[in-house]
Structures are given as structure tokens and as C-alpha cells.
Coordinates of C-alpha atoms (C1' of nucleotides) in Angstrom, one line a residue:
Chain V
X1 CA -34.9 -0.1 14.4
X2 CA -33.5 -3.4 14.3
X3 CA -30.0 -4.0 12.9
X4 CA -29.7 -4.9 9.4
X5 CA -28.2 -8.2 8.1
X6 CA -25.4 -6.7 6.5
X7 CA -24.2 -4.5 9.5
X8 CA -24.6 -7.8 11.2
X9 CA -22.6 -9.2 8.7
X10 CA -19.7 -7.1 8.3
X11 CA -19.8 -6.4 12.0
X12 CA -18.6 -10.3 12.8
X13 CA -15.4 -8.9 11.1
X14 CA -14.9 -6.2 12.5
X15 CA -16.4 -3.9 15.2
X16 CA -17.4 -1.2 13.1
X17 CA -16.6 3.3 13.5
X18 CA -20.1 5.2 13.8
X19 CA -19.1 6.8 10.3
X20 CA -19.1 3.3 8.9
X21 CA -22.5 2.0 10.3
X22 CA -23.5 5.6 8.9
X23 CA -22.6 4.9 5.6
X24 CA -24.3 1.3 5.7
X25 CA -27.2 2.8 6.7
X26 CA -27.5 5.4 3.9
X27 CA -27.1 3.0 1.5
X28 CA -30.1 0.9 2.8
X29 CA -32.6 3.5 3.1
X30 CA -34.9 3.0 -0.3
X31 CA -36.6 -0.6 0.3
X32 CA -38.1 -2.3 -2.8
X33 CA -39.8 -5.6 -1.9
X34 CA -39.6 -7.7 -5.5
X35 CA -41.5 -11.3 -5.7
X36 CA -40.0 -14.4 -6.8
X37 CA -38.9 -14.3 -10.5
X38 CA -38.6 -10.3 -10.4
X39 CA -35.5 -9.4 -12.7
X40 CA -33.2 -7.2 -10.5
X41 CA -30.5 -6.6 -12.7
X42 CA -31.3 -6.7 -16.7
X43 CA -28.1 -8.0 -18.7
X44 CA -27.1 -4.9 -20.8
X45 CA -29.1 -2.6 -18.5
X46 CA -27.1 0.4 -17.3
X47 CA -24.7 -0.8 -14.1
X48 CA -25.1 2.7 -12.5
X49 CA -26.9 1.1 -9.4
X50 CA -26.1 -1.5 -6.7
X51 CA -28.3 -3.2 -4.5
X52 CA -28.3 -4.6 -0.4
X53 CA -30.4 -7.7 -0.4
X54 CA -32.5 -6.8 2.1
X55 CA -34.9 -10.1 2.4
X56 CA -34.8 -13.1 0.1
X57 CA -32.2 -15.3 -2.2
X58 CA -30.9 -13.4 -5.8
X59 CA -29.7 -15.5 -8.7
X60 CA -27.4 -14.4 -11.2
X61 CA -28.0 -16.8 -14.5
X62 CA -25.8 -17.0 -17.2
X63 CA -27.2 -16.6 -20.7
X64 CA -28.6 -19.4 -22.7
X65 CA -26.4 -21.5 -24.8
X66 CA -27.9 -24.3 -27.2
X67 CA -31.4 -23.8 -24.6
X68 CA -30.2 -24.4 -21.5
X69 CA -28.2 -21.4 -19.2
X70 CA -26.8 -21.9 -15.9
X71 CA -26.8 -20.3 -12.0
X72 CA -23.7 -18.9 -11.9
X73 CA -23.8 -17.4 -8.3
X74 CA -26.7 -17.2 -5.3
X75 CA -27.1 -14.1 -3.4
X76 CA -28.3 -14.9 0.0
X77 CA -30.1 -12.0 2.4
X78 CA -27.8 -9.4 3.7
X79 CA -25.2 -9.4 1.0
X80 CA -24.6 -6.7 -1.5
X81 CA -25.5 -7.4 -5.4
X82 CA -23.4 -6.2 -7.8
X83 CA -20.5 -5.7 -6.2
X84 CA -18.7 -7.8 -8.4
X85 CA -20.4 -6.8 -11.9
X86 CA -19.7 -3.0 -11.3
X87 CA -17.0 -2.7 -13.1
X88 CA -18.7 -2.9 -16.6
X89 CA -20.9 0.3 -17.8
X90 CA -23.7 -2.0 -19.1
X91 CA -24.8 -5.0 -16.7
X92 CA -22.7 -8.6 -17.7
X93 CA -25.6 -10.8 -16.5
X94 CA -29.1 -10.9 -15.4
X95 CA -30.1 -10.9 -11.8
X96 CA -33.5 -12.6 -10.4
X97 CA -35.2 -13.2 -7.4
X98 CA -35.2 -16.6 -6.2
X99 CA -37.9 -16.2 -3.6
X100 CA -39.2 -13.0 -2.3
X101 CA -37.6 -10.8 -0.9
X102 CA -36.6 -7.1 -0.4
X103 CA -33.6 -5.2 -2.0
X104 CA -32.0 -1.3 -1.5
X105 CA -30.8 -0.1 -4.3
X106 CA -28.0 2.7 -4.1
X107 CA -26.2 4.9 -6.7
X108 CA -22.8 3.5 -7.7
X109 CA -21.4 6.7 -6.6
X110 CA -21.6 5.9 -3.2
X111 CA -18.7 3.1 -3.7
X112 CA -16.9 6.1 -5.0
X113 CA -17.4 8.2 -1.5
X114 CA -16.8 4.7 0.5
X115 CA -13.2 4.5 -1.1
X116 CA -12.6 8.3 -0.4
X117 CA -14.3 8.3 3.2
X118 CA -13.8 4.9 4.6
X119 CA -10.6 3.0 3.9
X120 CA -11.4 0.2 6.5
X121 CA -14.6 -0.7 5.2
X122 CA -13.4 -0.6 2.2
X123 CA -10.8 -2.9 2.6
X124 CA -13.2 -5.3 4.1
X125 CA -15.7 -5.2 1.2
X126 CA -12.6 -5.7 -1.3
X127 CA -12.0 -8.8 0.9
X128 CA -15.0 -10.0 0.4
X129 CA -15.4 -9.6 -2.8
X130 CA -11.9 -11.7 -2.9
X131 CA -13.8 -14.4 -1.1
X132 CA -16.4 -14.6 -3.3
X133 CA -13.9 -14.8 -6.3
X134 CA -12.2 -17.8 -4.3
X135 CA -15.6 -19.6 -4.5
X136 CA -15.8 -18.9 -8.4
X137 CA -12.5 -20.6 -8.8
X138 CA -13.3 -23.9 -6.7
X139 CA -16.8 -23.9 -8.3
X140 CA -14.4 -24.0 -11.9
X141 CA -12.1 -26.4 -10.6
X142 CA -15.5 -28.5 -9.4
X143 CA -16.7 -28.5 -12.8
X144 CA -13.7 -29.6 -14.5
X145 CA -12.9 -32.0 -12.4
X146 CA -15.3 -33.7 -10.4
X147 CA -18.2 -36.4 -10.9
X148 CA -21.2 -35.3 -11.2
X149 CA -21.9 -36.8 -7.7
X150 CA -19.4 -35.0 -6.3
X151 CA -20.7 -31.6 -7.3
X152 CA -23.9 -31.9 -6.4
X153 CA -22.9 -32.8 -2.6
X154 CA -20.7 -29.8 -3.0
X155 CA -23.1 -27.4 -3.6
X156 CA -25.1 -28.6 -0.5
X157 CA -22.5 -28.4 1.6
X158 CA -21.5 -25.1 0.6
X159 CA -24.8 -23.5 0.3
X160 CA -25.1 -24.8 4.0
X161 CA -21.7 -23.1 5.2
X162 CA -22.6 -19.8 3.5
X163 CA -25.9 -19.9 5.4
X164 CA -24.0 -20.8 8.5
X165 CA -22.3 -18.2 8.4
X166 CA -24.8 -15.7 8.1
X167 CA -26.5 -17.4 10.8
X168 CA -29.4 -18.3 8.9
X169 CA -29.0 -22.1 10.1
X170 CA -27.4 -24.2 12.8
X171 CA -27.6 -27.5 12.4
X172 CA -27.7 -29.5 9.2
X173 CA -30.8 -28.6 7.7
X174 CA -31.4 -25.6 5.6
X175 CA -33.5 -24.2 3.5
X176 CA -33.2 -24.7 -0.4
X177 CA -35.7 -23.0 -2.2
X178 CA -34.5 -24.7 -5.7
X179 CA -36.5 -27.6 -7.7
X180 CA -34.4 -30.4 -9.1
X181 CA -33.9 -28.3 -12.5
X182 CA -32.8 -25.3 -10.6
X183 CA -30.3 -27.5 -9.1
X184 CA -29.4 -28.7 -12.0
X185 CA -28.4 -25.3 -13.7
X186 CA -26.2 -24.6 -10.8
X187 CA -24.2 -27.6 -10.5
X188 CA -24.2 -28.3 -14.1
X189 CA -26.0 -31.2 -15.2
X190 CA -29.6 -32.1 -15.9
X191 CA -33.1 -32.2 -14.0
X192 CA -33.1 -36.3 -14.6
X193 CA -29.9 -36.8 -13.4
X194 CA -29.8 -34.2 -10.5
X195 CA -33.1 -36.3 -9.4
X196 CA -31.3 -40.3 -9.8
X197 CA -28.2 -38.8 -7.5
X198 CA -30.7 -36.9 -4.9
X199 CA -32.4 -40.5 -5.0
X200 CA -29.0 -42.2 -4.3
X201 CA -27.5 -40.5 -1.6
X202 CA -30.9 -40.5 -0.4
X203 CA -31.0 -44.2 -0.3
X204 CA -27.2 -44.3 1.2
X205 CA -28.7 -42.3 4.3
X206 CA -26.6 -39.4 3.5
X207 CA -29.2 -37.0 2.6
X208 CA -33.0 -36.3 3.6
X209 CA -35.2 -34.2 0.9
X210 CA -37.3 -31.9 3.4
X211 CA -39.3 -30.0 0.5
X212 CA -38.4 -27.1 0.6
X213 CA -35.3 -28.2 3.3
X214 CA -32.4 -30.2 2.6
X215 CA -31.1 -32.2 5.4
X216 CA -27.3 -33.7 5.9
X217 CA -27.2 -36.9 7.8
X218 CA -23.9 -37.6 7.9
X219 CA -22.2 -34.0 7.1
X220 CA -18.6 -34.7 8.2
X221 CA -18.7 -38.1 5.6
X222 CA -19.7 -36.0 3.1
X223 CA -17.2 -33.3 3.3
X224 CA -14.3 -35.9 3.6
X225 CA -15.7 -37.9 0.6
X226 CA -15.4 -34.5 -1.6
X227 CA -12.6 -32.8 0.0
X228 CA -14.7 -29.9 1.6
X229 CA -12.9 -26.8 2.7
X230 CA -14.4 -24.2 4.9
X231 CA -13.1 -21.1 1.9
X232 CA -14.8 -18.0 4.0
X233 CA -13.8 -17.7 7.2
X234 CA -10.6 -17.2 7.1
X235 CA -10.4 -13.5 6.2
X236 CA -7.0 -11.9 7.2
X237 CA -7.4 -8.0 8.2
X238 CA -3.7 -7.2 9.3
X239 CA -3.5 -5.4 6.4
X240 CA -6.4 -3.2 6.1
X241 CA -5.9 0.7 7.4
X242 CA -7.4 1.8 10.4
X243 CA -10.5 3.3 10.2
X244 CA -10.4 7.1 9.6
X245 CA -11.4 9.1 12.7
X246 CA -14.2 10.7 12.4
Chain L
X1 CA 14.0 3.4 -16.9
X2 CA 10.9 2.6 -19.1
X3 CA 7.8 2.4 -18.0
X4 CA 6.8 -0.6 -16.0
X5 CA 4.0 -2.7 -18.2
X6 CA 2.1 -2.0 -15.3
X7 CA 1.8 1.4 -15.0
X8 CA 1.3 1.6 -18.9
X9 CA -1.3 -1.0 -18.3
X10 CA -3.3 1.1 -15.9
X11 CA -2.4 4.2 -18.0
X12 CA -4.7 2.8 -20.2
X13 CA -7.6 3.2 -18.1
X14 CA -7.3 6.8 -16.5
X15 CA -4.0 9.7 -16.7
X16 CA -2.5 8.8 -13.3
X17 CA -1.3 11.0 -10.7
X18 CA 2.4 11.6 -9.9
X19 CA 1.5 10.2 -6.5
X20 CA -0.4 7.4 -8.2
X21 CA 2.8 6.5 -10.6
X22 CA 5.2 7.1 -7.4
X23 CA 3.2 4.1 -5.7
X24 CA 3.0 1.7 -8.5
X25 CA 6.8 2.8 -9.0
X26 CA 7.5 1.7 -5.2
X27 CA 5.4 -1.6 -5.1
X28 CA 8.1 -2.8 -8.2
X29 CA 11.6 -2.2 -6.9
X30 CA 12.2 -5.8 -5.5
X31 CA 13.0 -7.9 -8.7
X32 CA 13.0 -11.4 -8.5
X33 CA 13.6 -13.8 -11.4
X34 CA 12.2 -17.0 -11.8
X35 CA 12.2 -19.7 -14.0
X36 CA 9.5 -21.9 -16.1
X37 CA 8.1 -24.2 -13.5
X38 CA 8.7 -22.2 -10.2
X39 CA 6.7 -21.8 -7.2
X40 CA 5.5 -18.1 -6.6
X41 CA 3.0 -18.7 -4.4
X42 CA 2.9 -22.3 -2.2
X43 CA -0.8 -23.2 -1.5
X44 CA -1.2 -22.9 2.4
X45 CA 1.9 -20.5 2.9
X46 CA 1.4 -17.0 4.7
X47 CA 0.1 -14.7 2.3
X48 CA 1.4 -11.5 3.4
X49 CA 3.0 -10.7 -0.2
X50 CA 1.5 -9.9 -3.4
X51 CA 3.6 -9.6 -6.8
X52 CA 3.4 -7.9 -9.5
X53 CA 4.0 -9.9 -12.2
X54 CA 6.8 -8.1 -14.4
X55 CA 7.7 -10.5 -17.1
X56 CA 6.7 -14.0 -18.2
X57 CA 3.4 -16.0 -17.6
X58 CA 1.7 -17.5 -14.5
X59 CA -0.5 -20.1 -13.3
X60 CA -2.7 -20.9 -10.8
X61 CA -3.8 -24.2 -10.9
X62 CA -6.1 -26.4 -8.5
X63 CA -5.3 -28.9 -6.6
X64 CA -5.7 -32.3 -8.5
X65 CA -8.7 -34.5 -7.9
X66 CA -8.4 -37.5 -8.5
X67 CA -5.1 -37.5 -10.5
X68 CA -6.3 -34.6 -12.6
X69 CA -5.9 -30.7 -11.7
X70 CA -6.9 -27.3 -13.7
X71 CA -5.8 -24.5 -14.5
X72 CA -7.5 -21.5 -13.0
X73 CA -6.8 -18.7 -14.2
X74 CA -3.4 -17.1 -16.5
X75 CA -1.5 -14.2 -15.3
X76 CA -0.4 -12.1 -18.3
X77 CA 2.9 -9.9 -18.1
X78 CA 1.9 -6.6 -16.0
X79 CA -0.7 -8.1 -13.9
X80 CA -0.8 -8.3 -10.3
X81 CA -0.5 -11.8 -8.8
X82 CA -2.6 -12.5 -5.4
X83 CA -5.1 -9.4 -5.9
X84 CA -8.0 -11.5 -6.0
X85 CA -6.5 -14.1 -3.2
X86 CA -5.3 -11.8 -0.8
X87 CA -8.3 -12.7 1.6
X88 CA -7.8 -15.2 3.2
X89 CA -4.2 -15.6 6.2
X90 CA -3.2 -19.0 3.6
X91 CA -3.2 -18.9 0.2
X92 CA -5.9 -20.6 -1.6
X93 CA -4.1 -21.8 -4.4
X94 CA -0.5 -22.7 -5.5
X95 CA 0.9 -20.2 -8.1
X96 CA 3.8 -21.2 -11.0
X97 CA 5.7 -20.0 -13.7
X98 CA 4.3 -20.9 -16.9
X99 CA 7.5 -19.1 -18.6
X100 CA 10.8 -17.9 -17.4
X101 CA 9.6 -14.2 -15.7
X102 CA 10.4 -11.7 -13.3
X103 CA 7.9 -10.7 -10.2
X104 CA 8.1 -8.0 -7.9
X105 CA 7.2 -9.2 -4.2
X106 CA 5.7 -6.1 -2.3
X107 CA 4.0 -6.7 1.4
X108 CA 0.3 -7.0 1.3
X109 CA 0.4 -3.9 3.8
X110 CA 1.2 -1.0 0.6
X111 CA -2.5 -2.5 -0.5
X112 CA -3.5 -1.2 3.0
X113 CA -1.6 2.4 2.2
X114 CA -3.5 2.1 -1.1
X115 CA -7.0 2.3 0.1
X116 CA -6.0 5.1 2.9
X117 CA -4.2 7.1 0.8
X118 CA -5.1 6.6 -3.4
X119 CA -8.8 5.8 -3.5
X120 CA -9.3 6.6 -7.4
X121 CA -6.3 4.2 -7.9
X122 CA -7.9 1.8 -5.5
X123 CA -11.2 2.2 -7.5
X124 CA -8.9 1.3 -10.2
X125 CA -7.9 -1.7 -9.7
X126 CA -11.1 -2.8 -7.4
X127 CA -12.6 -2.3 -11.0
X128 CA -9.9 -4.2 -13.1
X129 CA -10.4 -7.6 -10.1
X130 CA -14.5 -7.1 -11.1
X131 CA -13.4 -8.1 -14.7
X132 CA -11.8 -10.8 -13.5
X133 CA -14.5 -11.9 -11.6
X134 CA -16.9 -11.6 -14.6
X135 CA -13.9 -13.5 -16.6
X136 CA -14.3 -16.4 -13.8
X137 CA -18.6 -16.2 -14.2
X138 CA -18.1 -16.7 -17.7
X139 CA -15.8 -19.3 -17.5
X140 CA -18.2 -21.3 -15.3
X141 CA -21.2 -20.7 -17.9
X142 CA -18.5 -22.2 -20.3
X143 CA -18.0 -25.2 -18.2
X144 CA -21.5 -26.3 -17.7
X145 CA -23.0 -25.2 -21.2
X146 CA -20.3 -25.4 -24.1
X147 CA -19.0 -28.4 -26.3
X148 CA -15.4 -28.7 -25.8
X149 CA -14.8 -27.8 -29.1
X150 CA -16.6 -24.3 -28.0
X151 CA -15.1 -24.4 -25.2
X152 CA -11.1 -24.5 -26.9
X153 CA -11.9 -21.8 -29.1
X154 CA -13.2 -19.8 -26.3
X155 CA -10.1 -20.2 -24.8
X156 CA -8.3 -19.4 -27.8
X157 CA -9.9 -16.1 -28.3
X158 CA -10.5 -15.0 -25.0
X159 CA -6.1 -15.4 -24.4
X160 CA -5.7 -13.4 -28.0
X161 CA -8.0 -10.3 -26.1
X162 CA -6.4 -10.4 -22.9
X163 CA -2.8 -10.3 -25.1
X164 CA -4.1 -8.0 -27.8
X165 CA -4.9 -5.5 -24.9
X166 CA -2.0 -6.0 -22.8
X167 CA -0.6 -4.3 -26.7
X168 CA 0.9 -8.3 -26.5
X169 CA -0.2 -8.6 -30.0
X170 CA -1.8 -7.0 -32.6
X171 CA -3.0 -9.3 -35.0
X172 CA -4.3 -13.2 -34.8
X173 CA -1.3 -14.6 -34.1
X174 CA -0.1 -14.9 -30.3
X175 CA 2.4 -16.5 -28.6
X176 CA 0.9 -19.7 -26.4
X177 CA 3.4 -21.2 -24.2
X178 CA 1.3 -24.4 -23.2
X179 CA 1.3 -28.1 -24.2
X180 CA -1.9 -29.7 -24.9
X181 CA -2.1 -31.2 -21.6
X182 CA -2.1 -27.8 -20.2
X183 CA -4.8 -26.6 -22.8
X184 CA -6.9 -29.8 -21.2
X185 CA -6.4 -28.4 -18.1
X186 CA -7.4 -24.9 -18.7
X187 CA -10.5 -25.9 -20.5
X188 CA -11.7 -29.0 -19.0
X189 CA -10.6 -32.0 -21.5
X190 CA -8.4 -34.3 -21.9
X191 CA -5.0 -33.8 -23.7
X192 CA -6.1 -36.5 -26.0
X193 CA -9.0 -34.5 -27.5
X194 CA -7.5 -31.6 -27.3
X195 CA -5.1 -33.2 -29.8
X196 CA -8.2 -33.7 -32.0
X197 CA -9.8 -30.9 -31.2
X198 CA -6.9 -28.8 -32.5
X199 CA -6.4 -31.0 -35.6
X200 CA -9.9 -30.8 -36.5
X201 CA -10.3 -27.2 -36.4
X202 CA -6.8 -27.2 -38.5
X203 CA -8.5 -29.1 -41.3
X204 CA -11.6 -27.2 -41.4
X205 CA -9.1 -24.1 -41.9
X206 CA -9.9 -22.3 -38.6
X207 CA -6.8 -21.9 -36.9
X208 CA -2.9 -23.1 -37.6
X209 CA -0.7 -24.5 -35.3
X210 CA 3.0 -23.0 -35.6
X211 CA 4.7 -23.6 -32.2
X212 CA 4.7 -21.8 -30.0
X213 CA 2.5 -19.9 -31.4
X214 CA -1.0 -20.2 -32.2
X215 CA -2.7 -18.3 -35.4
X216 CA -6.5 -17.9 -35.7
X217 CA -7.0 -17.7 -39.5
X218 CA -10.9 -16.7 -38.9
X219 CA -11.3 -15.5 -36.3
X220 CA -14.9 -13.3 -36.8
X221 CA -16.5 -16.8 -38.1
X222 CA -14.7 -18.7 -34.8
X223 CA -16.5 -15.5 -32.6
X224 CA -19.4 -15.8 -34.0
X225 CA -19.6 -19.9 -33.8
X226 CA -19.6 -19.5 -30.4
X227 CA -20.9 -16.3 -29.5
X228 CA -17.7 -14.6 -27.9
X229 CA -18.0 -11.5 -25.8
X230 CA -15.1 -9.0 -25.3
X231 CA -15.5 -8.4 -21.2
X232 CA -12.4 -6.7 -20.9
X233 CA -12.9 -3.8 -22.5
X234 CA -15.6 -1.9 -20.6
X235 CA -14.5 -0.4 -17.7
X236 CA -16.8 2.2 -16.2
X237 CA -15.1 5.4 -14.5
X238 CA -18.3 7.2 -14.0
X239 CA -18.7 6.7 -10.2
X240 CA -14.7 6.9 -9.3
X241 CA -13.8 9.2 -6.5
X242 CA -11.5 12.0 -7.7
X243 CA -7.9 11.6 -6.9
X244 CA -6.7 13.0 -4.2
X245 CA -4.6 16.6 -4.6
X246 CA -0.9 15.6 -3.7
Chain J
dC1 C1' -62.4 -32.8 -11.0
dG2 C1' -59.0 -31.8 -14.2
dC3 C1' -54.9 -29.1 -15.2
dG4 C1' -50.0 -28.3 -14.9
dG5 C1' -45.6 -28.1 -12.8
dG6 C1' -42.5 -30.9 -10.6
dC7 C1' -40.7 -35.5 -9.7
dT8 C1' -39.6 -40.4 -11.1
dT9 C1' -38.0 -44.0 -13.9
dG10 C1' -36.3 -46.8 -17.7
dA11 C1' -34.2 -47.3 -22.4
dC12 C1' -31.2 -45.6 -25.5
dT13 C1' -27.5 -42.5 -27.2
dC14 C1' -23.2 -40.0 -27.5
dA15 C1' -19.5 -36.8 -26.3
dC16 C1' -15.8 -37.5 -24.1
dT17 C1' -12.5 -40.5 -21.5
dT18 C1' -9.4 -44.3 -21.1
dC19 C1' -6.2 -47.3 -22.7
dA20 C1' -2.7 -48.5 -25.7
dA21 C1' 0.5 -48.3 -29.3
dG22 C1' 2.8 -45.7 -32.2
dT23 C1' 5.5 -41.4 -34.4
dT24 C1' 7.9 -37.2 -34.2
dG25 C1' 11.0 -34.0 -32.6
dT26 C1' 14.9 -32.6 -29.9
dG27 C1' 18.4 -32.1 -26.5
dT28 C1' 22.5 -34.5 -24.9
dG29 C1' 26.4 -37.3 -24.2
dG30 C1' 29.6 -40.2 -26.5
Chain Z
dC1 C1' 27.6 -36.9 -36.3
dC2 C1' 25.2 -40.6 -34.4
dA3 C1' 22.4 -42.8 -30.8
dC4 C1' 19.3 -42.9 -27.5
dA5 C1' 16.3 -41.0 -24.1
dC6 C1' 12.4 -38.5 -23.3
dA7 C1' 8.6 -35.5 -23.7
dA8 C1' 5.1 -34.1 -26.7
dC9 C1' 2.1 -35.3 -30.1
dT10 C1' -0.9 -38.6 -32.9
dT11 C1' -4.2 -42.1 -33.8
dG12 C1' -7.6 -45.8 -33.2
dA13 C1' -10.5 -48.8 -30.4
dA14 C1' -13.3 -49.7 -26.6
dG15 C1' -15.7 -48.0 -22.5
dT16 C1' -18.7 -45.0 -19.7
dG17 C1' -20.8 -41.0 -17.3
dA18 C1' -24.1 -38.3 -18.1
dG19 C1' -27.6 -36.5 -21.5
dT20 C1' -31.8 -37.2 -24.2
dC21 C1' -36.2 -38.9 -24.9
dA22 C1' -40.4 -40.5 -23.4
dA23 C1' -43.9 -42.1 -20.4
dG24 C1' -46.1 -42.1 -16.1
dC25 C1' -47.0 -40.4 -11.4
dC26 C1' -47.9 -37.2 -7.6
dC27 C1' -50.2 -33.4 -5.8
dG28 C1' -51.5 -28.7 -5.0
dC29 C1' -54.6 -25.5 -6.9
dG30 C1' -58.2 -23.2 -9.6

DNA sequence: CGCGGGCTTGACTCACTTCAAGTTGTGTGG
DNA sequence: CCACACAACTTGAAGTGAGTCAAGCCCGCG
């Protein structure tokens, strides 16, 4: 059996125990391959379960206000769904596929056993969660205060380090399986104006549309004219507990 | 000694342990007063220490772009300051006083201890940083969706929760230690219509201003103009691991 | 061949910003 | 007790970034 993305994942952290891989594995047993547009997560549904995402891109959207709602986080393969949204009995948001794709769902229990069992990899997933609660706060500060210009080139440049980093893409072209009003909803403005900036920085050379790819021509100028920071690497582990022994 | 706000604050939640109270106890020996304005955390410094945030209000506020910065996220009296940022080696983000307070520094090692040795607490307050990150989601959906007006109220009424269950305040009037600059910067506006903002919803009988304090005069019709959720309040305990026998 | 979703483009509108000029309140030193 | 400095608040007028509306185009697919 080939090794999973998240084991992969977590394993560039940290080399992991054979109880930790153990426990990874459990949880990605039951495989539920979902098509694009499946809900995985109803808003208001019971919370009891978490899911791997096994194969495939997740979307969490926010709620409609006034007719239009907005993407408020993208789940790319080998990350776990719902680790953030546990705390709540009933589900805060509504989950959907963005392409296909596989999930695993597991019982929230089993977070339960992780935090008695397996401090280290605990420790880990609570620092990633942290990461991913960094990213919220940027993505705020980028809607406050930023052009509308400048938030679109952010999210591109983001959505390419995240995939970077999961090794889904090397160079400067990536996959972004999104239509202009998709876009839109996650960087906060409209389908018509999404499509005049694409158009621009198109026209400036920056950027190349590669339906369904997105290309970066000049990736450095774009991250100085924004102020880019690289906000998921750095991941400190001096404080996490060693791993139990087995 | 009375109880720390923090201990009563996770109290609220689940009947600690005597091993449970004897950590919290530990992490808030240190006591450091600081004044309105001061630094707690330097954006970019080590971030080996967590606080815990004894007395007074905090901050953390992005850097500005272009001449403008926002205000992230406010940490109440009894909260932990740096849970959600303790990722990354450098802090993300640069941390104030919003009030005169008192912190207790504690090395980002007992978090480590934590997780090894008090996983129910751990759940805990793994649990109480998930709210916070559905507090950020929310605040994001609020950014690219609401009016500003909507947008101030929601600010409004989601600082009277937070205070009304940090036992802060019991009815609709709550203590708000911020100019209107710093309401701009918390919900995205400038300090000019804030100014409005606040005098229009005066008029219309909504709220009343009385320095430094704030008083909602309805608020059921202001939760209902804008659709307000309470996100704070349900904490699920169903899948926490048992605390450990001492 | 025709339907429909997604993309493109221009004209108009408006919510919010910017700029600028007060007013009010308040701490502080003389 | 006054004066005067200074920050916060207030108000109006003018400007603009981005939204809205509407029409047309492209193109894959049944």
C-alpha cells in the first residue's frame, strides 16, 4: 500500500513512532469517494465525525447574506476536515467538494484517544491547526485592508505555496479548479470584477490563465508588490513532548 | 487567593481536576503589569512564551498596509494570549495593551507538559482555540458580505457575548475601551464613518453612546437585523478523553 | 444545431473614502 | 482659575474603487 498524503504530510515534520502511523492509518480506513458539489459537512448537522481528505479539494462556504456567500477556507488533498469546526456539537458551516475526490471519515472520539495516546502528534496537529488560524487572520487583515487587486494576487500566491508544500506543484503553475465567480467568493468581490483584474495582470505579463491552471510569470514581483510572507513553514516543535514509547 | 478568571473561566466548561487546577495554578505565578499601549508580544521576536492574560484588554493588530492596519482579534480578561500563534519560531503578529492589565508569562514548554500529562484539559482548550477559529471564519464572511453598518453592530454584539460570558456583564451595557479609530480598525471602516455609523444608529434609537461604555437599547431587533449567531456557547464534550486519575 | 454556463465588456451607480474644517472635551502648567 | 495644547469627535463636500446591470460572445455538450 502506498503511503497516504497525510502521513506524508505530517511526516515532513516530524519522523513519525509506529504507534503514530498506527493511528493515522486507523483513521483512514473507511474511503468514501464524493463527486464535485457533494456536501460533506451539512451546517447544523451533528459534528460527531471528522474527515481525511483522501483525493480532491473541500470548500467550506459561508452562509448567504443579501444572495451572495463567500469561500471561507479550501481544503486541499491530504489534510484533515473539521479539525477546526469540532468544537461545536452542531456543524458551523457547510462543507463541499470542489472537484472529486475521496474522504475518510472517522468518529470524533478518536481525537479523544489521540490526546490520551499520542502527545506528540498531538502537539503537531494543534500546530497546525495554529497555522491554519494564522492564515484566517492575514486573509482578515487582506480584506480590510487591501485593493481588491492586491487580494486577488494573494490568493494565487498562497493557494500556490499551500500546494507547494504538499508537493502537489513545483514550479509556478498550478491547478485552480475555480471559475471567475468562485474566485470571486473567495477573495471577496464580484465575477465581473475578478474577470477585469485577471484581464489586467494578464495584460501586464504577470499572470497566464491555463483553464483549468493558473500560471505566475513573474512570482517574486508579485509577492514583493503585496508583501507575501511564506506563514506555514515555519513550525517550531521545541516544545512538543516526546513521543510516548510504545 | 481567589480564583484566577481563568480557571473559573474553564470551570465553566467541565469540574476540573486537582491536577488540572494545580497546572493552570502554576502557568499564573509570574505577574507582570503593563500599561495601556504596551508591547506583549513584538511581531518577529522568539515566541517561546505564552501569557495568560490576567487583567485588562489586548490586541493583536496587523501590520499596516498602506498607512492603515486592523485589528485582529481582542483578548478578554482570562484568556490565554499566543494559544493560537504559538506555531510558528517568530511571532506572527505584534500584541498590545488595549488597557492597563496584568499577564502572566509561562514558557511555551508547560503547553508541552499539557498535552503529555492533562489530555482532557488539553481537549479543553484545543476546543475553546476551535471557537476562536470559527470567531475568525465568521469574521471573514463579515468582511466580504456585510454593510458596514452590519458589520459595526456585529461587532458590537459579538464583544457584549464574549463579555456577558466571561460573567463581564450582565446586561446590554459593556464597558468598550476603544476610540472610533480603533472600531475602524476592528471592523474594516474608516473612523470617519464609524463616526456616522454610530450617530446614525443613536438616532434611530438602537444603541447609546455613554463613554466608555457602550449600551445596546435593542438589542433582539439589532440581532435580528443582521442575523447574529452566538458561536461561543456550544462546546461539545462528548468525544473528550477522560482525565487522567492523579 | 441550439442550449447553457462561463467569460467579456461597457455604462452607470453608490457605499465608502478622502480631504478639510470645525467643535468639544480634558489634562496640564502657569 | 484660566489658557492653551492636543486628542477625539463631528460634519460636509468631493472623489473613487468596486458593484450592478445588461448585452454579447465563446464553446463544449446533448
Amino acid at each position: 500500500m502506498t503511503e497516504s498524503r497525510l502521513v506524508g504530510r505530517l511526516g515532513c515534520y516530524a519522523a513519525l513512532t509506529d504507534a503514530e502511523k498506527s493511528f493515522l492509518g486507523r483513521i483512514e480506513v473507511q474511503e468514501k469517494p464524493l463527486g464535485n458539489g457533494q456536501t460533506v459537512v451539512r451546517r447544523g448537522s451533528n459534528a460527531h465525525r471528522v474527515f481525511v481528505l483522501k483525493e480532491g479539494w473541500a470548500i467550506i462556504r459561508s452562509e448567504p447574506v443579501r444572495g451572495r456567500s463567500s469561500i471561507l477556507w479550501i481544503h486541499l488533498p491530504g489534510e484533515v476536515i473539521g479539525l477546526g469546526d469540532m468544537a461545536p456539537s452542531a456543524a458551523p458551516h457547510t462543507i463541499h467538494m470542489q472537484t472529486d475526490g475521496v474522504v475518510c471519515p472517522f468518529s470524533r472520539d478518536s481525537l479523544g484517544e489521540l490526546l490520551r495516546d499520542l502527545p506528540r502528534l498531538s502537539a503537531l496537529l494543534v500546530g497546525l491547526a495554529s497555522l491554519d488560524q494564522i492564515a484566517m487572520r492575514d486573509h482578515c487583515a487582506a480584506l480590510g485592508l487591501m485593493t481588491a487587486e492586491d487580494r486577488l494576487v494573494r490568493f494565487l500566491l498562497q493557494l500556490r505555496l499551500r500546494l507547494a508544500l504538499a508537493d502537489s506543484v513545483s514550479g509556478d503553475r498550478f491547478h485552480l479548479p475555480f471559475n471567475q465567480a468562485e474566485i470571486g467568493e473567495a477573495v471577496g468581490m464580484t465575477s465581473v470584477y475578478v474577470n477585469k483584474l485577471l484581464r489586467k495582470l494578464s495584460e501586464q505579463g504577470l499572470i497566464r490563465v491555463e483553464k483549468p491552471y493558473m500560471r505566475l510569470l513573474d512570482r517574486a514581483g508579485l509577492e514583493a508588490k503585496i508583501g507575501f510572507v511564506d506563514r506555514f513553514s515555519d513550525l517550531d516543535q521545541s516544545w512538543f513532548p516526546n513521543p510516548r514509547a510504545a
